[in-house]
Short mmCIF file of C-alpha atoms in Angstrom, two decimals:
data_model
loop_
_atom_site.label_atom_id
_atom_site.label_comp_id
_atom_site.label_asym_id
_atom_site.label_seq_id
_atom_site.Cartn_x
_atom_site.Cartn_y
_atom_site.Cartn_z
CA MET A 80 0.00 0.00 0.00
CA LEU A 81 1.11 3.53 -0.65
CA ARG A 82 0.51 4.57 2.95
CA ASN A 83 2.03 8.03 2.61
CA LEU A 84 0.14 8.96 -0.51
CA LYS A 85 -1.80 12.12 0.29
CA GLU A 86 -2.62 13.87 -2.94
CA PHE A 87 -3.57 13.37 -6.55
CA TYR A 88 -2.80 15.87 -9.29
CA TYR A 89 -4.54 16.08 -12.64
CA PRO A 90 -2.34 18.11 -14.98
CA THR A 91 -3.68 18.85 -18.44
CA THR A 92 -0.36 19.61 -20.11
CA VAL A 93 3.07 18.00 -20.06
CA PRO A 94 4.87 21.10 -18.66
CA GLU A 95 2.34 21.24 -15.83
CA ALA A 96 3.01 17.59 -14.99
CA LEU A 97 6.76 18.14 -15.10
CA ALA A 98 6.48 21.10 -12.72
CA ILE A 99 4.64 18.92 -10.19
CA LEU A 100 7.22 16.14 -10.57
CA GLU A 101 9.97 18.67 -9.99
CA ARG A 102 8.27 20.08 -6.91
CA PHE A 103 7.92 16.68 -5.24
CA ASP A 104 11.42 15.64 -6.14
CA SER A 105 11.37 11.85 -5.95
CA LYS A 106 8.19 11.64 -3.90
CA ALA A 107 5.68 11.81 -6.74
CA ALA A 108 4.74 8.91 -8.99
CA VAL A 109 3.18 9.08 -12.41
CA VAL A 110 0.03 7.00 -12.80
CA ALA A 111 -1.85 6.09 -15.98
CA GLY A 112 -3.81 2.82 -15.69
CA GLY A 113 -2.93 2.19 -12.06
CA THR A 114 -2.92 -1.61 -12.34
CA THR A 115 0.64 -1.90 -11.02
CA LEU A 116 0.83 1.06 -8.65
CA GLY A 117 -2.46 0.04 -7.06
CA ARG A 118 -0.72 -3.03 -5.70
CA THR A 119 2.64 -1.44 -4.96
CA ASP A 120 4.00 -0.98 -1.47
CA ASP A 121 6.17 2.11 -1.38
CA ALA A 122 6.28 4.51 1.56
CA LYS A 123 8.25 7.09 -0.43
CA ILE A 124 5.36 8.04 -2.68
CA GLU A 125 3.47 11.08 -1.34
CA ALA A 126 1.78 12.33 -4.47
CA MET A 127 0.32 10.81 -7.58
CA ILE A 128 0.23 12.53 -10.94
CA ASP A 129 -2.56 11.26 -13.18
CA ILE A 130 -1.25 11.77 -16.72
CA THR A 131 -4.32 10.47 -18.54
CA ARG A 132 -5.81 13.93 -19.12
CA MET A 133 -2.94 15.43 -21.12
CA GLY A 134 -3.96 14.37 -24.62
CA LEU A 135 -1.41 11.55 -24.71
CA SER A 136 -3.88 8.97 -25.94
CA PHE A 137 -3.55 8.98 -29.71
CA ILE A 138 -2.57 6.96 -32.77
CA LYS A 139 -1.32 9.01 -35.70
CA GLU A 140 1.06 8.91 -38.60
CA ASP A 141 3.41 11.52 -39.97
CA LYS A 142 5.69 11.25 -43.01
CA VAL A 143 8.27 9.06 -41.34
CA SER A 144 6.67 7.40 -38.37
CA LEU A 145 3.69 5.84 -36.72
CA ARG A 146 3.16 7.73 -33.46
CA LEU A 147 1.49 6.18 -30.45
CA GLY A 148 0.60 8.25 -27.38
CA ALA A 149 1.91 6.91 -24.08
CA THR A 150 -1.46 6.75 -22.36
CA THR A 151 -3.24 4.94 -25.19
CA PRO A 152 -5.00 1.95 -23.59
CA LEU A 153 -4.01 -1.52 -24.78
CA GLN A 154 -7.63 -2.15 -25.81
CA THR A 155 -7.44 0.81 -28.20
CA LEU A 156 -4.18 -0.52 -29.66
CA ALA A 157 -5.77 -3.93 -30.13
CA LYS A 158 -8.91 -2.56 -31.81
CA THR A 159 -7.55 0.13 -34.10
CA ARG A 160 -7.72 -0.95 -37.71
CA LYS A 161 -4.53 0.86 -38.69
CA LEU A 162 -2.57 -1.09 -36.08
CA GLN A 163 -4.17 -4.36 -37.08
CA SER A 164 -2.52 -3.98 -40.47
CA PHE A 165 0.67 -2.01 -39.74
CA ALA A 166 3.67 -4.38 -39.86
CA GLY A 167 1.43 -7.41 -39.96
CA GLY A 168 -0.57 -6.13 -37.01
CA LEU A 169 2.18 -6.88 -34.50
CA ILE A 170 1.28 -4.10 -32.06
CA ALA A 171 -2.41 -4.93 -32.10
CA SER A 172 -1.66 -8.65 -31.62
CA ALA A 173 0.63 -7.99 -28.66
CA ALA A 174 -1.92 -5.68 -27.04
CA ALA A 175 -4.70 -8.23 -27.58
CA ALA A 176 -2.53 -10.93 -25.96
CA GLN A 177 -3.04 -9.24 -22.59
CA PRO A 178 -5.90 -11.21 -21.07
CA SER A 179 -8.96 -9.50 -19.59
CA LYS A 180 -10.67 -6.59 -21.26
CA GLN A 181 -10.81 -4.77 -17.94
CA LEU A 182 -7.02 -4.81 -17.79
CA ARG A 183 -6.62 -3.88 -21.45
CA ASN A 184 -8.94 -0.92 -20.83
CA ALA A 185 -6.84 0.29 -17.91
CA MET A 186 -3.31 -0.62 -18.95
CA THR A 187 -1.54 1.84 -21.20
CA LEU A 188 1.22 1.53 -23.76
CA GLY A 189 3.55 3.72 -21.70
CA GLY A 190 2.82 1.91 -18.47
CA SER A 191 3.56 -1.49 -19.95
CA ILE A 192 6.92 -0.21 -21.18
CA VAL A 193 7.92 1.60 -18.01
CA ILE A 194 6.94 -1.28 -15.74
CA SER A 195 8.03 -3.95 -18.19
CA THR A 196 7.77 -7.26 -16.38
CA PRO A 197 9.35 -10.30 -18.08
CA TRP A 198 5.89 -11.34 -19.28
CA SER A 199 4.76 -7.88 -20.48
CA ASP A 200 3.45 -8.06 -24.02
CA MET A 201 4.29 -4.65 -25.43
CA PRO A 202 8.10 -4.63 -24.91
CA PRO A 203 8.83 -7.63 -27.18
CA ALA A 204 6.64 -6.17 -29.94
CA LEU A 205 8.26 -2.74 -29.65
CA LEU A 206 11.75 -4.28 -29.70
CA THR A 207 10.82 -6.18 -32.85
CA LEU A 208 9.83 -2.92 -34.52
CA ASP A 209 12.81 -0.92 -33.21
CA ALA A 210 10.50 1.60 -31.57
CA GLN A 211 11.78 4.93 -30.30
CA MET A 212 10.71 6.23 -26.89
CA ILE A 213 10.08 9.95 -26.64
CA LEU A 214 10.85 11.32 -23.18
CA VAL A 215 10.04 14.90 -22.28
CA GLY A 216 11.82 16.62 -19.43
CA LYS A 217 14.37 19.40 -19.01
CA ILE A 218 15.78 18.13 -22.26
CA ASP A 219 13.79 15.98 -24.65
CA ARG A 220 15.27 12.58 -25.35
CA VAL A 221 14.68 9.92 -27.95
CA ILE A 222 15.74 6.50 -26.72
CA PRO A 223 15.60 3.22 -28.66
CA ALA A 224 13.37 0.58 -27.07
CA GLU A 225 16.36 -1.71 -26.65
CA GLU A 226 18.18 0.78 -24.41
CA PHE A 227 15.08 1.94 -22.55
CA LEU A 228 13.87 -1.50 -21.54
CA PHE A 229 17.14 -2.42 -19.92
CA GLU A 230 17.07 0.38 -17.38
CA PRO A 231 15.89 -0.57 -13.88
CA LYS A 232 12.25 -0.79 -12.91
CA TYR A 233 10.47 2.45 -12.06
CA ARG A 234 13.31 4.36 -13.62
CA LEU A 235 10.96 7.24 -14.23
CA LEU A 236 10.22 7.62 -10.55
CA GLY A 237 12.43 10.28 -9.08
CA ARG A 238 13.20 11.90 -12.40
CA SER A 239 11.56 14.94 -13.88
CA GLU A 240 10.77 13.17 -17.08
CA ILE A 241 7.68 11.73 -18.72
CA LEU A 242 7.39 9.15 -21.48
CA THR A 243 4.99 10.83 -23.87
CA GLU A 244 5.11 8.88 -27.08
CA VAL A 245 6.40 5.85 -28.96
CA ARG A 246 7.46 6.16 -32.59
CA ILE A 247 7.88 3.40 -35.13
CA SER A 248 9.36 3.85 -38.58
CA ARG A 249 6.79 3.66 -41.36
CA GLU A 250 9.30 1.69 -43.41
CA LEU A 251 8.18 -1.32 -41.41
CA ALA A 252 4.52 -0.91 -42.37
CA GLY A 253 4.69 -3.62 -45.05
CA TRP A 254 6.48 -6.27 -42.96
CA ARG A 255 4.71 -9.44 -41.89
CA SER A 256 4.77 -10.47 -38.30
CA GLN A 257 3.66 -13.01 -35.74
CA TYR A 258 3.31 -12.72 -31.98
CA ALA A 259 2.96 -15.82 -29.82
CA VAL A 260 2.80 -16.49 -26.10
CA PHE A 261 3.19 -19.78 -24.27
CA SER A 262 1.60 -19.86 -20.82
CA ARG A 263 0.01 -22.42 -18.56
CA THR A 264 -3.42 -20.80 -18.94
CA ARG A 265 -4.59 -17.78 -20.85
CA THR A 266 -4.29 -15.54 -17.78
CA ASP A 267 -1.07 -16.96 -16.36
CA PRO A 268 2.09 -14.94 -17.03
CA ALA A 269 4.01 -16.05 -20.10
CA MET A 270 6.66 -18.74 -19.85
CA ALA A 271 7.94 -17.78 -23.28
CA ILE A 272 7.13 -15.12 -25.87
CA ALA A 273 8.16 -15.10 -29.52
CA SER A 274 7.78 -11.92 -31.53
CA VAL A 275 9.01 -11.98 -35.10
CA ALA A 276 8.79 -9.84 -38.23
CA LEU A 277 9.91 -10.91 -41.70
CA ARG A 278 10.11 -9.25 -45.06
CA ASP A 279 10.20 -11.26 -48.22
CA ASP A 280 11.08 -10.63 -51.79
CA GLY A 281 9.01 -13.28 -53.52
CA ASP A 282 10.85 -16.39 -52.39
CA THR A 283 13.72 -14.94 -50.42
CA CYS A 284 13.71 -13.49 -46.93
CA VAL A 285 15.21 -10.00 -47.14
CA GLY A 286 14.72 -8.86 -43.56
CA ALA A 287 14.21 -10.55 -40.22
CA ARG A 288 13.67 -9.33 -36.69
CA VAL A 289 13.49 -11.94 -33.98
CA VAL A 290 12.72 -11.22 -30.33
CA LEU A 291 12.43 -13.61 -27.40
CA GLY A 292 10.59 -12.65 -24.25
CA GLY A 293 9.39 -14.23 -21.05
CA ILE A 294 12.46 -16.38 -20.53
CA THR A 295 14.89 -13.80 -19.19
CA ARG A 296 14.29 -10.69 -17.12
CA LYS A 297 13.87 -8.54 -20.23
CA ALA A 298 12.93 -9.37 -23.79
CA SER A 299 15.83 -9.29 -26.24
CA ARG A 300 16.61 -9.23 -29.96
CA CYS A 301 18.34 -12.33 -31.33
CA PRO A 302 20.76 -11.21 -34.07
CA ALA A 303 22.20 -14.73 -34.41
CA ALA A 304 18.75 -16.06 -35.33
CA GLU A 305 18.15 -13.22 -37.77
CA LYS A 306 21.40 -14.08 -39.59
CA LYS A 307 20.14 -17.62 -40.16
CA LEU A 308 17.10 -16.26 -42.01
CA VAL A 309 18.12 -13.26 -44.12
CA GLY A 310 19.03 -13.91 -47.73
CA LYS A 311 17.60 -17.41 -47.80
CA LYS A 312 14.68 -19.18 -49.36
CA LEU A 313 13.19 -20.27 -46.08
CA GLY A 314 12.08 -23.76 -45.19
CA PRO A 315 11.65 -25.88 -42.03
CA SER A 316 15.41 -26.41 -41.59
CA HIS A 317 16.00 -22.65 -41.41
CA PHE A 318 13.33 -22.18 -38.76
CA THR A 319 14.88 -24.96 -36.66
CA ALA A 320 18.35 -23.46 -37.02
CA ALA A 321 17.14 -19.94 -36.23
CA ALA A 322 15.21 -21.09 -33.16
CA LYS A 323 18.31 -22.93 -31.89
CA ALA A 324 20.47 -19.87 -32.55
CA ALA A 325 17.98 -17.62 -30.74
CA LEU A 326 18.26 -19.70 -27.56
CA ALA A 327 22.00 -20.34 -27.75
CA GLY A 328 23.88 -18.80 -24.87
CA ILE A 329 20.78 -17.22 -23.28
CA ASP A 330 20.69 -17.38 -19.52
CA VAL A 331 17.14 -18.65 -19.06
CA VAL A 332 15.42 -17.88 -15.78
CA ALA A 333 13.99 -20.73 -13.70
CA ASP A 334 11.07 -20.13 -11.33
CA TRP A 335 8.18 -22.10 -9.88
CA ARG A 336 6.34 -21.87 -13.19
CA ALA A 337 8.97 -23.62 -15.22
CA SER A 338 12.44 -25.07 -14.81
CA ARG A 339 15.29 -23.79 -16.90
CA GLU A 340 15.23 -26.86 -19.14
CA TYR A 341 11.48 -26.80 -19.68
CA ARG A 342 11.44 -23.12 -20.50
CA LEU A 343 14.34 -23.51 -22.90
CA HIS A 344 12.55 -26.32 -24.67
CA VAL A 345 9.17 -24.61 -25.05
CA ALA A 346 10.81 -21.34 -26.07
CA GLU A 347 12.65 -23.08 -28.88
CA VAL A 348 9.56 -24.87 -30.13
CA LEU A 349 7.49 -21.68 -29.86
CA MET A 350 10.10 -19.72 -31.80
CA ARG A 351 10.33 -22.34 -34.54
CA ARG A 352 6.56 -22.47 -35.00
CA THR A 353 6.17 -18.71 -34.84
CA LEU A 354 8.80 -18.18 -37.53
CA ALA A 355 7.15 -20.79 -39.75
CA ALA A 356 3.70 -19.24 -39.26
CA CYS A 357 5.04 -15.77 -40.00
CA TRP A 358 6.78 -16.95 -43.16
CA GLU A 359 3.72 -18.76 -44.46
CA GLN A 360 1.71 -15.63 -43.87
CA ALA A 361 4.35 -13.46 -45.55
CA LYS A 362 4.42 -15.64 -48.63
CA GLY A 363 0.66 -15.89 -48.71
CA VAL A 364 0.19 -12.15 -48.70
CA ALA A 365 3.02 -11.33 -51.07
CA ARG A 366 1.68 -13.49 -53.85
CA MET B 293 -8.58 14.72 -0.17
CA LYS B 294 -11.91 15.43 -1.88
CA LEU B 295 -13.06 13.29 -4.73
CA GLU B 296 -15.70 14.63 -7.08
CA MET B 297 -17.24 12.32 -9.58
CA LYS B 298 -20.50 11.29 -11.13
CA LEU B 299 -21.63 8.03 -9.54
CA ASN B 300 -24.52 6.29 -11.27
CA GLY B 301 -25.65 9.58 -12.73
CA GLN B 302 -25.44 11.61 -9.50
CA ASP B 303 -22.75 14.17 -8.73
CA VAL B 304 -21.03 13.11 -5.53
CA SER B 305 -18.28 14.59 -3.43
CA LEU B 306 -16.51 12.16 -1.10
CA ASP B 307 -13.61 12.34 1.32
CA ILE B 308 -10.99 9.79 0.41
CA ALA B 309 -7.61 8.73 1.70
CA GLY B 310 -4.81 9.04 -0.88
CA PRO B 311 -4.14 5.33 -1.44
CA GLU B 312 -7.80 4.30 -1.31
CA LEU B 313 -8.89 2.04 -4.14
CA LEU B 314 -12.15 2.61 -5.97
CA LEU B 315 -13.54 -0.76 -4.83
CA ASP B 316 -12.95 0.09 -1.15
CA LEU B 317 -14.55 3.49 -1.59
CA LEU B 318 -17.61 2.00 -3.24
CA ARG B 319 -18.11 -0.74 -0.68
CA ASP B 320 -17.50 1.63 2.25
CA ASN B 321 -20.30 3.77 0.86
CA GLY B 322 -22.79 0.96 0.59
CA TYR B 323 -22.29 -0.09 -3.01
CA PHE B 324 -21.93 -3.77 -2.21
CA GLY B 325 -22.74 -4.92 -5.75
CA SER B 326 -19.09 -4.64 -6.76
CA LYS B 327 -17.43 -7.72 -5.29
CA ARG B 328 -13.97 -8.20 -3.85
CA GLY B 329 -12.61 -11.33 -5.51
CA CYS B 330 -8.97 -11.87 -6.35
CA GLU B 331 -7.68 -8.26 -5.95
CA ASN B 332 -5.36 -9.15 -8.75
CA GLY B 333 -7.19 -8.31 -11.96
CA ASP B 334 -7.94 -11.95 -12.73
CA CYS B 335 -11.58 -12.48 -11.77
CA GLY B 336 -13.38 -9.28 -12.78
CA ALA B 337 -15.92 -9.50 -9.91
CA CYS B 338 -15.13 -5.86 -9.03
CA THR B 339 -15.78 -4.54 -12.55
CA VAL B 340 -17.30 -1.06 -12.83
CA LEU B 341 -17.52 1.34 -15.74
CA VAL B 342 -15.35 4.46 -15.68
CA ASP B 343 -16.36 6.83 -18.46
CA GLY B 344 -18.07 3.86 -20.07
CA LYS B 345 -15.03 1.56 -19.96
CA ALA B 346 -15.01 -1.61 -17.86
CA VAL B 347 -12.13 -1.61 -15.38
CA CYS B 348 -11.24 -3.59 -12.26
CA SER B 349 -12.08 -1.27 -9.37
CA CYS B 350 -9.71 -3.26 -7.12
CA MET B 351 -6.76 -2.07 -9.19
CA TYR B 352 -7.93 1.48 -9.73
CA PHE B 353 -7.23 4.31 -7.30
CA ALA B 354 -10.32 6.19 -6.19
CA GLY B 355 -8.32 9.33 -7.02
CA GLN B 356 -8.13 8.28 -10.67
CA ALA B 357 -11.92 8.56 -10.90
CA HIS B 358 -11.89 12.28 -10.06
CA GLY B 359 -13.99 14.19 -12.58
CA ARG B 360 -15.05 10.98 -14.26
CA GLU B 361 -18.31 9.10 -14.51
CA VAL B 362 -18.49 5.83 -12.59
CA THR B 363 -21.29 3.30 -13.13
CA THR B 364 -21.75 0.35 -10.78
CA ILE B 365 -24.26 -2.48 -10.93
CA GLU B 366 -26.51 -0.35 -8.69
CA GLY B 367 -26.77 2.11 -11.58
CA LEU B 368 -27.73 -0.51 -14.15
CA GLY B 369 -31.30 -1.28 -13.17
CA THR B 370 -33.64 -1.62 -10.22
CA MET B 371 -35.81 -4.45 -8.94
CA GLU B 372 -38.81 -2.69 -10.51
CA HIS B 373 -37.07 -1.76 -13.73
CA PRO B 374 -34.23 -4.14 -14.45
CA HIS B 375 -31.87 -3.56 -17.34
CA PRO B 376 -32.56 -5.86 -20.33
CA LEU B 377 -29.28 -7.64 -19.53
CA GLN B 378 -30.50 -8.42 -16.03
CA GLU B 379 -33.77 -9.78 -17.41
CA THR B 380 -32.09 -12.12 -19.85
CA PHE B 381 -29.46 -13.29 -17.36
CA VAL B 382 -32.30 -14.47 -15.12
CA GLU B 383 -34.27 -15.92 -18.00
CA CYS B 384 -31.35 -17.83 -19.45
CA GLY B 385 -30.29 -19.26 -16.09
CA ALA B 386 -26.96 -17.47 -16.33
CA VAL B 387 -26.83 -16.88 -12.58
CA GLN B 388 -25.93 -19.56 -10.08
CA CYS B 389 -24.11 -18.35 -6.96
CA GLY B 390 -24.19 -14.83 -8.40
CA PHE B 391 -20.85 -13.57 -7.11
CA CYS B 392 -19.40 -12.88 -10.54
CA ILE B 393 -22.61 -11.57 -12.09
CA PRO B 394 -22.37 -7.83 -11.27
CA GLY B 395 -18.94 -7.74 -12.92
CA MET B 396 -20.14 -9.82 -15.82
CA LEU B 397 -23.10 -7.49 -16.39
CA MET B 398 -20.90 -4.39 -16.37
CA SER B 399 -18.58 -5.96 -18.96
CA ALA B 400 -21.59 -6.89 -21.07
CA LYS B 401 -22.99 -3.38 -20.74
CA GLU B 402 -19.78 -1.85 -22.07
CA LEU B 403 -19.99 -4.20 -25.03
CA LEU B 404 -23.61 -3.40 -25.89
CA ASP B 405 -23.10 0.35 -25.41
CA GLU B 406 -20.22 0.31 -27.87
CA CYS B 407 -21.43 -2.38 -30.21
CA PRO B 408 -25.20 -2.98 -30.10
CA ASN B 409 -25.00 -5.85 -32.56
CA PRO B 410 -21.96 -7.89 -31.49
CA LYS B 411 -20.61 -10.95 -33.27
CA ASP B 412 -20.01 -14.13 -31.24
CA PRO B 413 -16.24 -13.63 -30.84
CA GLU B 414 -16.88 -10.05 -29.69
CA ILE B 415 -19.19 -11.31 -26.93
CA ARG B 416 -16.57 -13.84 -25.80
CA GLU B 417 -13.88 -11.19 -25.84
CA ALA B 418 -16.04 -8.75 -23.88
CA LEU B 419 -16.45 -11.33 -21.10
CA ASP B 420 -12.84 -12.56 -21.14
CA GLY B 421 -11.98 -10.67 -17.96
CA ASN B 422 -14.75 -12.24 -15.87
CA LEU B 423 -14.30 -15.61 -14.24
CA CYS B 424 -17.31 -17.70 -13.24
CA ARG B 425 -16.75 -20.91 -11.27
CA CYS B 426 -20.37 -22.12 -11.47
CA THR B 427 -21.85 -21.89 -14.91
CA GLY B 428 -19.32 -22.62 -17.61
CA TYR B 429 -20.03 -19.32 -19.42
CA THR B 430 -22.41 -20.73 -22.04
CA LYS B 431 -25.57 -19.34 -20.44
CA GLN B 432 -24.04 -15.93 -19.94
CA PHE B 433 -22.90 -15.86 -23.53
CA GLU B 434 -26.43 -16.77 -24.64
CA ALA B 435 -27.92 -14.14 -22.35
CA VAL B 436 -25.78 -11.36 -23.83
CA LYS B 437 -26.61 -12.52 -27.33
CA LEU B 438 -30.33 -12.58 -26.58
CA THR B 439 -30.15 -9.12 -25.01
CA ALA B 440 -28.51 -7.70 -28.10
CA LYS B 441 -31.19 -9.28 -30.27
CA ARG B 442 -34.02 -7.97 -28.12
CA MET B 443 -32.57 -4.50 -27.83
CA ALA B 444 -32.14 -4.35 -31.62
CA GLU B 445 -35.75 -5.44 -32.10
CA GLY B 446 -36.98 -3.17 -29.33
CA THR B 447 -38.70 -6.13 -27.69
CA GLY B 448 -37.24 -5.83 -24.19
CA LYS B 449 -39.92 -6.95 -21.75
CA GLY B 450 -41.67 -4.52 -19.49
CA ARG B 451 -43.49 -5.18 -16.22
CA ASP B 452 -43.50 -8.90 -16.57
CA SER B 453 -39.78 -9.12 -16.23
CA GLY B 454 -39.79 -6.92 -13.13
CA ARG B 455 -41.31 -9.84 -11.22
CA LYS B 456 -38.71 -12.22 -12.53
CA SER B 457 -35.92 -10.00 -11.32
CA ALA B 458 -37.49 -9.69 -7.88
CA ARG B 459 -37.62 -13.45 -7.63
CA GLY B 460 -33.97 -13.60 -8.61
CA GLY B 461 -33.24 -11.13 -5.81
CA LYS B 462 -34.88 -13.27 -3.15
CA SER B 463 -33.15 -16.46 -4.12
CA ARG B 464 -29.74 -14.92 -3.53
#
């Protein structure tokens, strides 16, 4: 419980929110959906800044990028037609993978990135698409998803900075993709996540992005697996090789849900199947 | 701190403690329809609508509802004038122990408000955040489907169904 929480603030602009953050130093937390903070125990937090009234819930496109507002609910991401087709619908699929409509309604894109548990669905998808995080503070920063996700949990607490937007290059719009989760039940946290995007040139794979999630503390790109795919006319043997390469040398986490060995095995199978499904889909659409 | 919101259509102003969750606030003020189940976002028994969107009130700070419109099961219908969803849930036998039903109804209401003529997968998706350990979901699915049909045809029942709902109330 946040036993020292005394006040809520409802800024309507980003500068207003930043001023409140500044004033409370490290004693104010930013809240959007509230699904994580509502269950957090932290005596340091004295004020809560609700950032859902600052116009940060949007999905738009400019000349170079797809722009997603940080407080856009996952349900909106899952249901927006543009996202269901952009890059094979990867963002919409990842958002829809979050079970429970009530949670998808509350959870936001920004929140799922900032909190980023091993089983969070948005980080693997954003890594696959090389998303850029837009942070507004004293200076504005643009940070690649890869770098952002590896910073410690609650990194935004105690800093006068707010994640306002996620940008994805429109060059990826035509890629095919597949997002798959392996979990004990639909609502249980993922034991393994495979998020892949492929681009084909008729028969040959000309671009591959492979991301594994749920098996280590943070999702990660697998360049070794991508090398096994690019430039080849893909078939079952390539998917097997790429899945093996993706898992090679990864320090898989063991917990009460799954042993190291079990997780390694299902992750490899999941990756192989996901790559195959993505490729079939890519070929199907291209022809 | 003071919380001002619209609760079931009425403007209310309530004193809240900073960390208070919406579910606690509602139950402390006599709105016992919203149930405390898992407190983990799994079961959906605490579901209420905030600005028309179904959320788990056990994972939602009361403070987040400031200036917003909250609808609980108490705002859906009355014994005398039940909501069409409540009528069909009773008719279809979708209620057994009843613990999950207020949450289920709120999720269904969001669906029908947004999409009056839902397809089967849309109904399933709308109820995917509500667990029921008694019924097996089929009856509830049928009830939502029948409600949509009746509402589209404008054939929701009138007084007759009021009695049915009252009977449902007693059996709980």
